[in-house]
Amino acid sequence: MKRSLTYILAIGLATLTTIRTQAQLLPYPIDTINGQAFYRYEVEKSIGLYRVSKNFEVTQEEIIRWNPGIEKTGLRYGETVLRIPVKQKPLVEPQPAVEPQPVIEQPQPVAEPVAEPVAEPVAEPVAEPVKVDSVVADTTEAVIEEPVHETKVHKLALLLPLQANIIQRDATMDRFVDFYEGVLLAIHDLQDADNHYELHVFDVGRSQAGVQQLVDNNTLHGMDAVIGPAYPAQVLTISDWAKQDSTPVLIPFIDKVIDLATNPNLLQFNTPEDVEAQAMVNYLIEHRDSINCVLVEAPEHDIPKDIRIIRNGIRQGGVPYTTTSIRDILGDSLNLALKPDVENIIIFNTQKYSNVHFLMPRILTNVGLYRITLLSQFSWQSENILLPQLFTSDFAIDNTVDRDRYEQAYALYFGNEHAELLPRYDLLGYDLTRELIAWLDHTEYNGIQSEVRFERVNENGGWLNKFIQVVRK
């Protein structure tokens, strides 16, 4: 599991700014031995001694002194339980800042159940959403020469299911913590003499009621924009408020926002499957003189919507194609559908790699004689596929200079622990925050992992990201 959320909210973020804070107990069981209090900490996945020392603000030497056995065994996920001395720190006075910096309020956890962002929310007890964190621009006035310089203040709200009060958090929620980290780094980079940013973070869980509380209490009024939430039912609630309040809401995780066609204040990042499918059709039509599409036959009712769009687009766009079947592939007769001297793109009728992986060895037997590419899905990128692949993606930009600078900042503030597979949710949080600010200011931003192009869906509707890339792998 990812690093402690308490660490992200209370310790890791302290490196972003000068704060005044009183040390608080972390949410782990405490044992007292001979008058000394210890946290009882079960080592989490992908956590090493260095990260533990940073999370608990103790030295590695102290941890080894109280847990001498780990010098030989190391830290083992699910097996090692450490004694970590509880540190009670005095009040820390803020140091003079070189320039105005954000100030972070202490996180206030709120109980929420576990959920996947793609799942429909289920009924749960109504609990008022609690602001878990705020990054607020320092209002300390500095003595300056005339003329007086006015600084513009921007207010952003972030609505996420952080599970801030859950000790053993669900690992699927880590993506939202990653996203939060990226948002914080974006806010940090955007602060300058002309612009200050306030980030108000709310742990709204996965229920519609959590967002409804914010709306009913008028908590979000006065925000320049909102990022989130993560679940469809919550989007319906925030959509009504956004339309009445005329406040932009950027939806990061949902690819089908129902009110997008009628609400001009909604911005949808995830591209719908029909838009992605049409982008692939356009690519195949553009390259039709050098390719042959091999359609694996299937009953029409078994074909997903995006594959159906691609198949119809191939036929209507004059793209050369042949047909085969799973029976032909298993019978080593795929070569009958393959053509020499062109690229043969095999198109299955499924979005699940588990439905076709058993056919890969048969297909590979033809690679030496024909050029073969698999029309893939973005979700297949974690699979060990030996064929060249072709797929659409929102995530393919890699601005090397900005990426290197970002990685240095990430390592400084949060360590080097992050996911490697696309998408990296910390980079998503960073890019979308920077893109949202650019959109509000009518400027441009070129992303590190994503390049976003918001286009109006109609004259009365909201905005949809239309930037899709066809990627070869």
PDB file of N, CA and C in Angstrom, residues 5-51:
ATOM      1  N   LEU A   5      -1.427   8.150   4.338  1.00  0.00           N
ATOM      2  CA  LEU A   5      -2.124   9.363   3.925  1.00  0.00           C
ATOM      3  C   LEU A   5      -1.870  10.481   4.926  1.00  0.00           C
ATOM      4  N   THR A   6      -1.744  10.130   6.212  1.00  0.00           N
ATOM      5  CA  THR A   6      -1.419  11.141   7.209  1.00  0.00           C
ATOM      6  C   THR A   6      -0.104  11.815   6.871  1.00  0.00           C
ATOM      7  N   TYR A   7       0.840  11.026   6.379  1.00  0.00           N
ATOM      8  CA  TYR A   7       2.131  11.579   5.975  1.00  0.00           C
ATOM      9  C   TYR A   7       1.964  12.565   4.828  1.00  0.00           C
ATOM     10  N   ILE A   8       1.162  12.194   3.846  1.00  0.00           N
ATOM     11  CA  ILE A   8       0.956  13.079   2.702  1.00  0.00           C
ATOM     12  C   ILE A   8       0.315  14.389   3.146  1.00  0.00           C
ATOM     13  N   LEU A   9      -0.697  14.296   4.012  1.00  0.00           N
ATOM     14  CA  LEU A   9      -1.442  15.478   4.402  1.00  0.00           C
ATOM     15  C   LEU A   9      -0.690  16.349   5.402  1.00  0.00           C
ATOM     16  N   ALA A  10       0.001  15.719   6.351  1.00  0.00           N
ATOM     17  CA  ALA A  10       0.540  16.478   7.468  1.00  0.00           C
ATOM     18  C   ALA A  10       2.050  16.623   7.460  1.00  0.00           C
ATOM     19  N   ILE A  11       2.774  15.633   6.922  1.00  0.00           N
ATOM     20  CA  ILE A  11       4.231  15.679   6.979  1.00  0.00           C
ATOM     21  C   ILE A  11       4.805  16.037   5.625  1.00  0.00           C
ATOM     22  N   GLY A  12       4.462  15.244   4.596  1.00  0.00           N
ATOM     23  CA  GLY A  12       5.018  15.502   3.281  1.00  0.00           C
ATOM     24  C   GLY A  12       4.694  16.884   2.775  1.00  0.00           C
ATOM     25  N   LEU A  13       3.491  17.379   3.038  1.00  0.00           N
ATOM     26  CA  LEU A  13       3.104  18.689   2.547  1.00  0.00           C
ATOM     27  C   LEU A  13       3.810  19.803   3.290  1.00  0.00           C
ATOM     28  N   ALA A  14       4.333  19.534   4.462  1.00  0.00           N
ATOM     29  CA  ALA A  14       5.022  20.572   5.210  1.00  0.00           C
ATOM     30  C   ALA A  14       6.257  21.061   4.475  1.00  0.00           C
ATOM     31  N   THR A  15       6.805  20.244   3.615  1.00  0.00           N
ATOM     32  CA  THR A  15       7.967  20.664   2.850  1.00  0.00           C
ATOM     33  C   THR A  15       7.600  21.685   1.791  1.00  0.00           C
ATOM     34  N   LEU A  16       6.320  21.823   1.469  1.00  0.00           N
ATOM     35  CA  LEU A  16       5.895  22.772   0.455  1.00  0.00           C
ATOM     36  C   LEU A  16       5.779  24.187   1.000  1.00  0.00           C
ATOM     37  N   THR A  17       5.776  24.340   2.303  1.00  0.00           N
ATOM     38  CA  THR A  17       5.514  25.659   2.871  1.00  0.00           C
ATOM     39  C   THR A  17       5.990  25.701   4.301  1.00  0.00           C
ATOM     40  N   THR A  18       6.065  26.899   4.847  1.00  0.00           N
ATOM     41  CA  THR A  18       6.335  27.069   6.264  1.00  0.00           C
ATOM     42  C   THR A  18       5.007  27.037   7.002  1.00  0.00           C
ATOM     43  N   ILE A  19       4.882  26.178   8.006  1.00  0.00           N
ATOM     44  CA  ILE A  19       3.611  26.064   8.714  1.00  0.00           C
ATOM     45  C   ILE A  19       3.819  26.139  10.212  1.00  0.00           C
ATOM     46  N   ARG A  20       2.772  26.427  10.913  1.00  0.00           N
ATOM     47  CA  ARG A  20       2.756  26.388  12.369  1.00  0.00           C
ATOM     48  C   ARG A  20       1.854  25.228  12.741  1.00  0.00           C
ATOM     49  N   THR A  21       2.417  24.235  13.367  1.00  0.00           N
ATOM     50  CA  THR A  21       1.619  23.032  13.645  1.00  0.00           C
ATOM     51  C   THR A  21       2.077  22.379  14.929  1.00  0.00           C
ATOM     52  N   GLN A  22       1.167  21.721  15.609  1.00  0.00           N
ATOM     53  CA  GLN A  22       1.471  20.954  16.807  1.00  0.00           C
ATOM     54  C   GLN A  22       1.522  19.484  16.428  1.00  0.00           C
ATOM     55  N   ALA A  23       2.561  18.752  16.885  1.00  0.00           N
ATOM     56  CA  ALA A  23       2.675  17.336  16.552  1.00  0.00           C
ATOM     57  C   ALA A  23       1.432  16.591  17.012  1.00  0.00           C
ATOM     58  N   GLN A  24       0.928  15.715  16.158  1.00  0.00           N
ATOM     59  CA  GLN A  24      -0.256  14.942  16.484  1.00  0.00           C
ATOM     60  C   GLN A  24       0.059  13.460  16.392  1.00  0.00           C
ATOM     61  N   LEU A  25      -0.705  12.674  17.120  1.00  0.00           N
ATOM     62  CA  LEU A  25      -0.519  11.234  17.050  1.00  0.00           C
ATOM     63  C   LEU A  25      -0.987  10.725  15.698  1.00  0.00           C
ATOM     64  N   LEU A  26      -0.231   9.790  15.151  1.00  0.00           N
ATOM     65  CA  LEU A  26      -0.609   9.172  13.890  1.00  0.00           C
ATOM     66  C   LEU A  26      -1.601   8.048  14.152  1.00  0.00           C
ATOM     67  N   PRO A  27      -2.392   7.662  13.144  1.00  0.00           N
ATOM     68  CA  PRO A  27      -3.482   6.693  13.365  1.00  0.00           C
ATOM     69  C   PRO A  27      -3.000   5.242  13.366  1.00  0.00           C
ATOM     70  N   TYR A  28      -2.131   4.897  14.322  1.00  0.00           N
ATOM     71  CA  TYR A  28      -1.664   3.526  14.481  1.00  0.00           C
ATOM     72  C   TYR A  28      -1.813   3.123  15.951  1.00  0.00           C
ATOM     73  N   PRO A  29      -1.989   1.814  16.228  1.00  0.00           N
ATOM     74  CA  PRO A  29      -2.077   1.374  17.627  1.00  0.00           C
ATOM     75  C   PRO A  29      -0.826   1.767  18.400  1.00  0.00           C
ATOM     76  N   ILE A  30      -0.985   2.096  19.676  1.00  0.00           N
ATOM     77  CA  ILE A  30       0.136   2.526  20.514  1.00  0.00           C
ATOM     78  C   ILE A  30       0.301   1.568  21.684  1.00  0.00           C
ATOM     79  N   ASP A  31       1.510   1.085  21.893  1.00  0.00           N
ATOM     80  CA  ASP A  31       1.868   0.257  23.043  1.00  0.00           C
ATOM     81  C   ASP A  31       2.822   1.054  23.931  1.00  0.00           C
ATOM     82  N   THR A  32       2.709   0.865  25.225  1.00  0.00           N
ATOM     83  CA  THR A  32       3.622   1.521  26.166  1.00  0.00           C
ATOM     84  C   THR A  32       4.465   0.456  26.856  1.00  0.00           C
ATOM     85  N   ILE A  33       5.775   0.580  26.718  1.00  0.00           N
ATOM     86  CA  ILE A  33       6.718  -0.379  27.295  1.00  0.00           C
ATOM     87  C   ILE A  33       7.726   0.384  28.139  1.00  0.00           C
ATOM     88  N   ASN A  34       7.729   0.083  29.459  1.00  0.00           N
ATOM     89  CA  ASN A  34       8.646   0.747  30.389  1.00  0.00           C
ATOM     90  C   ASN A  34       8.561   2.269  30.289  1.00  0.00           C
ATOM     91  N   GLY A  35       7.317   2.756  30.147  1.00  0.00           N
ATOM     92  CA  GLY A  35       7.112   4.189  30.117  1.00  0.00           C
ATOM     93  C   GLY A  35       7.302   4.837  28.751  1.00  0.00           C
ATOM     94  N   GLN A  36       7.773   4.089  27.754  1.00  0.00           N
ATOM     95  CA  GLN A  36       7.975   4.633  26.409  1.00  0.00           C
ATOM     96  C   GLN A  36       6.828   4.208  25.503  1.00  0.00           C
ATOM     97  N   ALA A  37       6.216   5.177  24.826  1.00  0.00           N
ATOM     98  CA  ALA A  37       5.120   4.876  23.911  1.00  0.00           C
ATOM     99  C   ALA A  37       5.678   4.527  22.529  1.00  0.00           C
ATOM    100  N   PHE A  38       5.095   3.487  21.935  1.00  0.00           N
ATOM    101  CA  PHE A  38       5.516   3.044  20.607  1.00  0.00           C
ATOM    102  C   PHE A  38       4.285   2.896  19.707  1.00  0.00           C
ATOM    103  N   TYR A  39       4.421   3.325  18.445  1.00  0.00           N
ATOM    104  CA  TYR A  39       3.449   2.934  17.441  1.00  0.00           C
ATOM    105  C   TYR A  39       3.688   1.476  17.080  1.00  0.00           C
ATOM    106  N   ARG A  40       2.607   0.706  16.910  1.00  0.00           N
ATOM    107  CA  ARG A  40       2.721  -0.659  16.401  1.00  0.00           C
ATOM    108  C   ARG A  40       2.385  -0.605  14.912  1.00  0.00           C
ATOM    109  N   TYR A  41       3.423  -0.737  14.090  1.00  0.00           N
ATOM    110  CA  TYR A  41       3.268  -0.498  12.652  1.00  0.00           C
ATOM    111  C   TYR A  41       3.565  -1.761  11.853  1.00  0.00           C
ATOM    112  N   GLU A  42       2.555  -2.262  11.151  1.00  0.00           N
ATOM    113  CA  GLU A  42       2.736  -3.410  10.258  1.00  0.00           C
ATOM    114  C   GLU A  42       3.206  -2.897   8.899  1.00  0.00           C
ATOM    115  N   VAL A  43       4.365  -3.363   8.483  1.00  0.00           N
ATOM    116  CA  VAL A  43       5.004  -2.843   7.278  1.00  0.00           C
ATOM    117  C   VAL A  43       4.089  -3.017   6.075  1.00  0.00           C
ATOM    118  N   GLU A  44       3.925  -1.945   5.310  1.00  0.00           N
ATOM    119  CA  GLU A  44       3.058  -1.951   4.143  1.00  0.00           C
ATOM    120  C   GLU A  44       3.838  -2.301   2.885  1.00  0.00           C
ATOM    121  N   LYS A  45       3.117  -2.598   1.833  1.00  0.00           N
ATOM    122  CA  LYS A  45       3.728  -2.987   0.571  1.00  0.00           C
ATOM    123  C   LYS A  45       4.548  -1.842  -0.014  1.00  0.00           C
ATOM    124  N   SER A  46       5.733  -2.170  -0.521  1.00  0.00           N
ATOM    125  CA  SER A  46       6.623  -1.224  -1.202  1.00  0.00           C
ATOM    126  C   SER A  46       7.151  -0.132  -0.279  1.00  0.00           C
ATOM    127  N   ILE A  47       7.159  -0.384   1.033  1.00  0.00           N
ATOM    128  CA  ILE A  47       7.663   0.589   1.996  1.00  0.00           C
ATOM    129  C   ILE A  47       8.992   0.095   2.542  1.00  0.00           C
ATOM    130  N   GLY A  48      10.025   0.929   2.470  1.00  0.00           N
ATOM    131  CA  GLY A  48      11.344   0.592   2.999  1.00  0.00           C
ATOM    132  C   GLY A  48      11.642   1.366   4.263  1.00  0.00           C
ATOM    133  N   LEU A  49      12.833   1.125   4.818  1.00  0.00           N
ATOM    134  CA  LEU A  49      13.217   1.736   6.088  1.00  0.00           C
ATOM    135  C   LEU A  49      13.265   3.256   5.970  1.00  0.00           C
ATOM    136  N   TYR A  50      13.754   3.733   4.840  1.00  0.00           N
ATOM    137  CA  TYR A  50      13.833   5.185   4.660  1.00  0.00           C
ATOM    138  C   TYR A  50      12.440   5.808   4.703  1.00  0.00           C
ATOM    139  N   ARG A  51      11.491   5.211   3.985  1.00  0.00           N
ATOM    140  CA  ARG A  51      10.148   5.764   3.954  1.00  0.00           C
ATOM    141  C   ARG A  51       9.488   5.698   5.324  1.00  0.00           C
TER     142      ARG A  51
END
